[in-house]
Short mmCIF file of C-alpha atoms in Angstrom, two decimals:
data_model
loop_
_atom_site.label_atom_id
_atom_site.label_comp_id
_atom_site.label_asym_id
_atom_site.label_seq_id
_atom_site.Cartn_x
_atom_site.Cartn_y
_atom_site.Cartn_z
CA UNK P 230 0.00 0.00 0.00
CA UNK P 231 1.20 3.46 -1.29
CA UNK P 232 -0.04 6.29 1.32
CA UNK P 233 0.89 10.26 0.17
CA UNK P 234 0.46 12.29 3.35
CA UNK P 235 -0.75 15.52 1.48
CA UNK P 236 -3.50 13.11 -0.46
CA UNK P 237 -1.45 13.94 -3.92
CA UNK P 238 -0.12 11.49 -6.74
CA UNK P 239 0.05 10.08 -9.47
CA UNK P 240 -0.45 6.18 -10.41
CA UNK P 241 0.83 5.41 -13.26
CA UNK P 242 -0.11 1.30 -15.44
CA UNK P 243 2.85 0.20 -16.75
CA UNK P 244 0.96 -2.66 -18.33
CA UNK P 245 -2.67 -3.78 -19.70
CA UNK P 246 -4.46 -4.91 -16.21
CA UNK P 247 -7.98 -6.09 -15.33
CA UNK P 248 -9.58 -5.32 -12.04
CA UNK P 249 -12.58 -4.14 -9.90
CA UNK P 250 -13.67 -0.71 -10.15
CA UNK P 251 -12.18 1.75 -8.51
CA UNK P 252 -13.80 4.81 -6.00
CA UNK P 253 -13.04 7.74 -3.65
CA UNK P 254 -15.19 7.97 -1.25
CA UNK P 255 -15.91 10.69 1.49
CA UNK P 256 -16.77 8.51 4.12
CA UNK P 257 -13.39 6.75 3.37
CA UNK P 258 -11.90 9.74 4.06
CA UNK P 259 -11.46 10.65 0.11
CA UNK P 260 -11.55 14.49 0.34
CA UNK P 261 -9.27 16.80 -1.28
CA UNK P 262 -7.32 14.20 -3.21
CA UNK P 263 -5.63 15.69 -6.31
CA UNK P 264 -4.99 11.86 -8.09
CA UNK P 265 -3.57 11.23 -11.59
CA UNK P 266 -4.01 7.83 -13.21
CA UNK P 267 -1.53 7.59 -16.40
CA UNK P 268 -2.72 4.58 -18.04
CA UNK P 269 0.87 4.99 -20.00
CA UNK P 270 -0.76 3.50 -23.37
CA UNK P 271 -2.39 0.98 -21.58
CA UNK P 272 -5.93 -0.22 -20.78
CA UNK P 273 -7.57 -1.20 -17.61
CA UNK P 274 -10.36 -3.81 -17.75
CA UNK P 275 -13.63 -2.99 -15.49
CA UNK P 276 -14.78 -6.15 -13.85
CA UNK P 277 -16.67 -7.21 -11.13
CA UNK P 278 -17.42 -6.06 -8.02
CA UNK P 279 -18.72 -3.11 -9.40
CA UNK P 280 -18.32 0.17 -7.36
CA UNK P 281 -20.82 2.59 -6.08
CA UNK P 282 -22.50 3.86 -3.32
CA UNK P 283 -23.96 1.16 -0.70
CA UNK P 284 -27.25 -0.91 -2.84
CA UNK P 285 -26.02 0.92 -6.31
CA UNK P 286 -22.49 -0.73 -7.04
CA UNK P 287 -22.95 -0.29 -10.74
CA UNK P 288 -20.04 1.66 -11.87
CA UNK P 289 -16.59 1.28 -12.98
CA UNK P 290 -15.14 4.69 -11.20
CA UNK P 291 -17.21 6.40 -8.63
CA UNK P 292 -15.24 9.62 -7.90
CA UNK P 293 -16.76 11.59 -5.38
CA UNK P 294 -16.98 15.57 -4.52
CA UNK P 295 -13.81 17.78 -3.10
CA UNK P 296 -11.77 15.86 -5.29
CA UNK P 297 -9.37 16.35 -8.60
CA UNK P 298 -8.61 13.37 -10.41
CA UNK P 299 -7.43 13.37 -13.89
CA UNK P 300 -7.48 10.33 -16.22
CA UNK P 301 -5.11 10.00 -19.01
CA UNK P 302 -3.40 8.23 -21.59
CA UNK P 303 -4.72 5.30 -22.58
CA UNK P 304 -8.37 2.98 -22.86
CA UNK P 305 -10.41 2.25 -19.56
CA UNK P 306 -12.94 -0.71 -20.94
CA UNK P 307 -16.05 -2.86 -19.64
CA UNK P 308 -15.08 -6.79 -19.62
CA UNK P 309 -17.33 -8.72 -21.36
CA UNK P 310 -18.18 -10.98 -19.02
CA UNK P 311 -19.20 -7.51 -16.23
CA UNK P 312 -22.64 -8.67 -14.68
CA UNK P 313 -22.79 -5.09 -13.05
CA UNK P 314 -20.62 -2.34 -14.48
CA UNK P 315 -24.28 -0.88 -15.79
CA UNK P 316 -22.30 3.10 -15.72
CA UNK P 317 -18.39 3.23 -16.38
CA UNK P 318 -17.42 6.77 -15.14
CA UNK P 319 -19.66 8.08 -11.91
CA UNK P 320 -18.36 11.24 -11.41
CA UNK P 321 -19.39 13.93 -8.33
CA UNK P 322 -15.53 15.76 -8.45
CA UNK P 323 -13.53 18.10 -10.83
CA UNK P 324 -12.11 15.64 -13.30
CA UNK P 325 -9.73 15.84 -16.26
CA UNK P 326 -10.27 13.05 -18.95
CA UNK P 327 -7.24 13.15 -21.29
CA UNK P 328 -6.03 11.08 -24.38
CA UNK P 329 -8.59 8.26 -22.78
CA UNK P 330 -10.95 5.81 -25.03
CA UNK P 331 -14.00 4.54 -23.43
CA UNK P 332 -15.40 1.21 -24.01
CA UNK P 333 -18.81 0.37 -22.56
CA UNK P 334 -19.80 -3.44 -22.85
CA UNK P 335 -23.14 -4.76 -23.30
CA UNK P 336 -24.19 -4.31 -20.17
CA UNK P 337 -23.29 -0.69 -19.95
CA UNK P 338 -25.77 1.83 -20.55
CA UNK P 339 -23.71 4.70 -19.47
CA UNK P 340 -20.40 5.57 -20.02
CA UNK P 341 -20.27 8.99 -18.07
CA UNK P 342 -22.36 10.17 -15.66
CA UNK P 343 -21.53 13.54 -13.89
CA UNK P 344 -23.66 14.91 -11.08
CA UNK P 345 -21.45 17.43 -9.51
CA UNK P 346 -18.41 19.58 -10.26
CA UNK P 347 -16.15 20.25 -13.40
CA UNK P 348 -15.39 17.75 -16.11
CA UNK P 349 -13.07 18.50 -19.07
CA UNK P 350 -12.60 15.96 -21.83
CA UNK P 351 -9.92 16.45 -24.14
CA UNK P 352 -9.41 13.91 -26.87
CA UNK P 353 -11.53 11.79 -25.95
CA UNK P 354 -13.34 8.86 -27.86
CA UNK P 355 -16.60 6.94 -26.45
CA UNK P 356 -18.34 3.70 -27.71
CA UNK P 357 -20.56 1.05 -26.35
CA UNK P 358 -22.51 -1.53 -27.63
CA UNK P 359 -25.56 -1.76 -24.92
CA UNK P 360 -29.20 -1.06 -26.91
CA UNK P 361 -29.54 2.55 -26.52
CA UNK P 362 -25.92 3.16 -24.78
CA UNK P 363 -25.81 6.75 -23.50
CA UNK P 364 -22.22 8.53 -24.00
CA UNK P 365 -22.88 11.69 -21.81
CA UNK P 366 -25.33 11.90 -18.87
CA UNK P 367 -25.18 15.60 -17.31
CA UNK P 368 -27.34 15.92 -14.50
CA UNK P 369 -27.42 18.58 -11.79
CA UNK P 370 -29.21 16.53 -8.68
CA UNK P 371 -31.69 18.81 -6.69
CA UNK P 372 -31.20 17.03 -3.14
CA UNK P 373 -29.71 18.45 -0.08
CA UNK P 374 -25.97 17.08 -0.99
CA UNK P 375 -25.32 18.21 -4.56
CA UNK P 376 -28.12 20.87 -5.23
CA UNK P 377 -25.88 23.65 -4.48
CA UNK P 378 -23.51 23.90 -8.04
CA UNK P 379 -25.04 22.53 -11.29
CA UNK P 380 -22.52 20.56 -12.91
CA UNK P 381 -20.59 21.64 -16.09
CA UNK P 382 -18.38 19.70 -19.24
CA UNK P 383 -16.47 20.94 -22.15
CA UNK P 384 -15.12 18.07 -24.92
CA UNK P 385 -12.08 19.87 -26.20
CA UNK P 386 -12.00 17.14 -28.87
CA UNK P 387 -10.20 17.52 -32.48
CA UNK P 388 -10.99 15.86 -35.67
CA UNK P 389 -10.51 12.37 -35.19
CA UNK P 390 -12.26 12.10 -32.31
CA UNK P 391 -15.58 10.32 -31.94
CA UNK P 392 -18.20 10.20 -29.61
CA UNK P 393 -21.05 7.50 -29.99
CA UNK P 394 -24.53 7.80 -27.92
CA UNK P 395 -26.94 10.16 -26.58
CA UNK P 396 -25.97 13.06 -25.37
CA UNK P 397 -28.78 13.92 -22.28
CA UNK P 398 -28.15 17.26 -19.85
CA UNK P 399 -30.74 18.05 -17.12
CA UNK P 400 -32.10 18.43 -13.91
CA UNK P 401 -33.54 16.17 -11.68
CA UNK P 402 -35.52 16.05 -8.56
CA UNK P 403 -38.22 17.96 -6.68
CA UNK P 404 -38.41 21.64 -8.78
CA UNK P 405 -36.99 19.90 -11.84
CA UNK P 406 -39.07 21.72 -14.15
CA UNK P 407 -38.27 24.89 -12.89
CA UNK P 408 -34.96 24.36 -12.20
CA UNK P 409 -32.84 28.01 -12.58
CA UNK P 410 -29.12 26.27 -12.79
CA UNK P 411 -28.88 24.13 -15.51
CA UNK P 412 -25.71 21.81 -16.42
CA UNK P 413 -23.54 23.50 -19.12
CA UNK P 414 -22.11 21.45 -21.91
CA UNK P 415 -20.37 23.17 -23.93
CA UNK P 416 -18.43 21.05 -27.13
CA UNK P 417 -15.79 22.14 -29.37
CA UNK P 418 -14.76 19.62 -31.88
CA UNK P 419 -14.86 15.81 -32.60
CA UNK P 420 -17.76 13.51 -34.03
CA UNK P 421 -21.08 12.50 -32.78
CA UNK P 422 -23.94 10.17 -33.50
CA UNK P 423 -26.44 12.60 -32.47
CA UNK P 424 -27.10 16.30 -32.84
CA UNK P 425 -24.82 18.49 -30.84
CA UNK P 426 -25.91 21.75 -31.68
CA UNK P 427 -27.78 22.81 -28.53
CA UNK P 428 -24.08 22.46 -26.51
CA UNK P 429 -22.03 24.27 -29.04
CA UNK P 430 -18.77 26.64 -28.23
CA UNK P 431 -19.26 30.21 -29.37
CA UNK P 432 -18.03 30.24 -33.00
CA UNK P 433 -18.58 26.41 -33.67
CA UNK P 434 -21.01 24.51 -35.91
CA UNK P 435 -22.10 20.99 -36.43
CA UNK P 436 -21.36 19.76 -40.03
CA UNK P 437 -22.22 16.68 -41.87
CA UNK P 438 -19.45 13.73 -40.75
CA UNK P 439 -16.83 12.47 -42.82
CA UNK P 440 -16.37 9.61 -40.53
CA UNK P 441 -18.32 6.33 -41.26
CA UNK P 442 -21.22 5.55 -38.74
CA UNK P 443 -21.23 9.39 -37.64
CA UNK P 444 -23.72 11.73 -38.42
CA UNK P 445 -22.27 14.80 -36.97
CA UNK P 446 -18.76 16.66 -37.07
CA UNK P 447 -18.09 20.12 -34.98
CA UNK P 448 -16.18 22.40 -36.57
CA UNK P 449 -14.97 25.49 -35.73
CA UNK P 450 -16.29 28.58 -38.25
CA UNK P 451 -14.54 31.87 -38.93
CA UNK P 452 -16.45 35.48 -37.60
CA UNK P 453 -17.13 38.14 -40.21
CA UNK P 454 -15.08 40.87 -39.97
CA UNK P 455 -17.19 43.73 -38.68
#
């Protein structure tokens, strides 16, 4: 066991490895951890026991609030044989996804599910086979824990990166309908299977795809000179 006193490192794979999934947890005593996980190239097989909180250990990575985490370099992937990874990425922290593919198996409906604090995904690719698999879930949760900040995500993709699934940002809970603080998405770049165009960056549009089995491609457009 590998202890930093100041709750800082970095963990890097230095080959392919299969495991369980992986959490911080609060009442662990997971709080202000700044943790890096290099995957160095490599990929990291989800399998069971799931990971979650207590009656909902469903998840691959359950990364709770007053955390930083960043995930990097390399593929993070569902075995096939998961009974329970139903959500890959569970994410209630500020977290950095990097270089990073995402494979969701077929019992996967979700690869990314953020309920609380700052995501950025940068180069990035997501794919799943599950019936109806659903790349991005951004939901700001309306109970006492997590109603406070509305969650927010920019994919700071480029050209050859693809993202395949629905793309769903909402609110949820008692005053949903209503709700004043929405999640922000906000996309610049990549390709999609569905229409992006509601989470655009300023000065972006979403083109026809040149990539088989795409639909969409966000591109950046020029501003007329005034």
């Amino acid at each position: 066991v590998i202890s930093s006193a100041d709750k800082t490192g970095t963990v890097t794979l230095l080959k392919d490895a299969a495991g369980s999934g992986i959490g911080l947890f609060n009442s662990k005593k997971a709080t202000d951890v700044h943790l890096t996980i290099d995957f160095g190239g490599h990929t990291y097989t989800c399998d069971d026991p799931a990971v979650g909180s207590t009656g909902t250990e469903t998840q691959g990575f359950h990364l709770e609030k007053g955390n930083t985490v960043t995930l990097k370099n390399g593929t993070i992937q569902v075995a096939d044989d998961s009974q329970n990874t139903i959500m890959l990425i569970q994410n209630y922290c500020d977290l950095t996804l990097e270089d990073l593919n995402l494979y969701g198996s077929a019992v996967t409906q979700y690869a990314i599910s953020s309920n609380y604090g700052n995501m950025t995904l940068k180069n990035v690719n997501i794919d799943g086979t599950y019936a109806g698999f659903i790349a991005i879930d951004l939901m700001h949760w309306l109970n006492t824990a997590y109603k406070d900040h509305a969650p927010t995500m920019q994919i700071n993709n480029d050209s050859e990166n693809t993202i395949a699934g629905s793309i769903d940002v909402y609110c949820y809970g008692t005053g949903a309908a209503t709700c004043s603080e929405k999640p922000t998405l906000t996309i610049s770049g990549g390709h999609y299977t569905v229409d992006p165009s509601e989470y655009l960056a300023e000065s972006h549009a979403a083109v026809t795809s040149d990539k088989d089995g795409y639909i969409y491609k966000v591109v950046e457009v020029s501003t007329p000179a005034e």
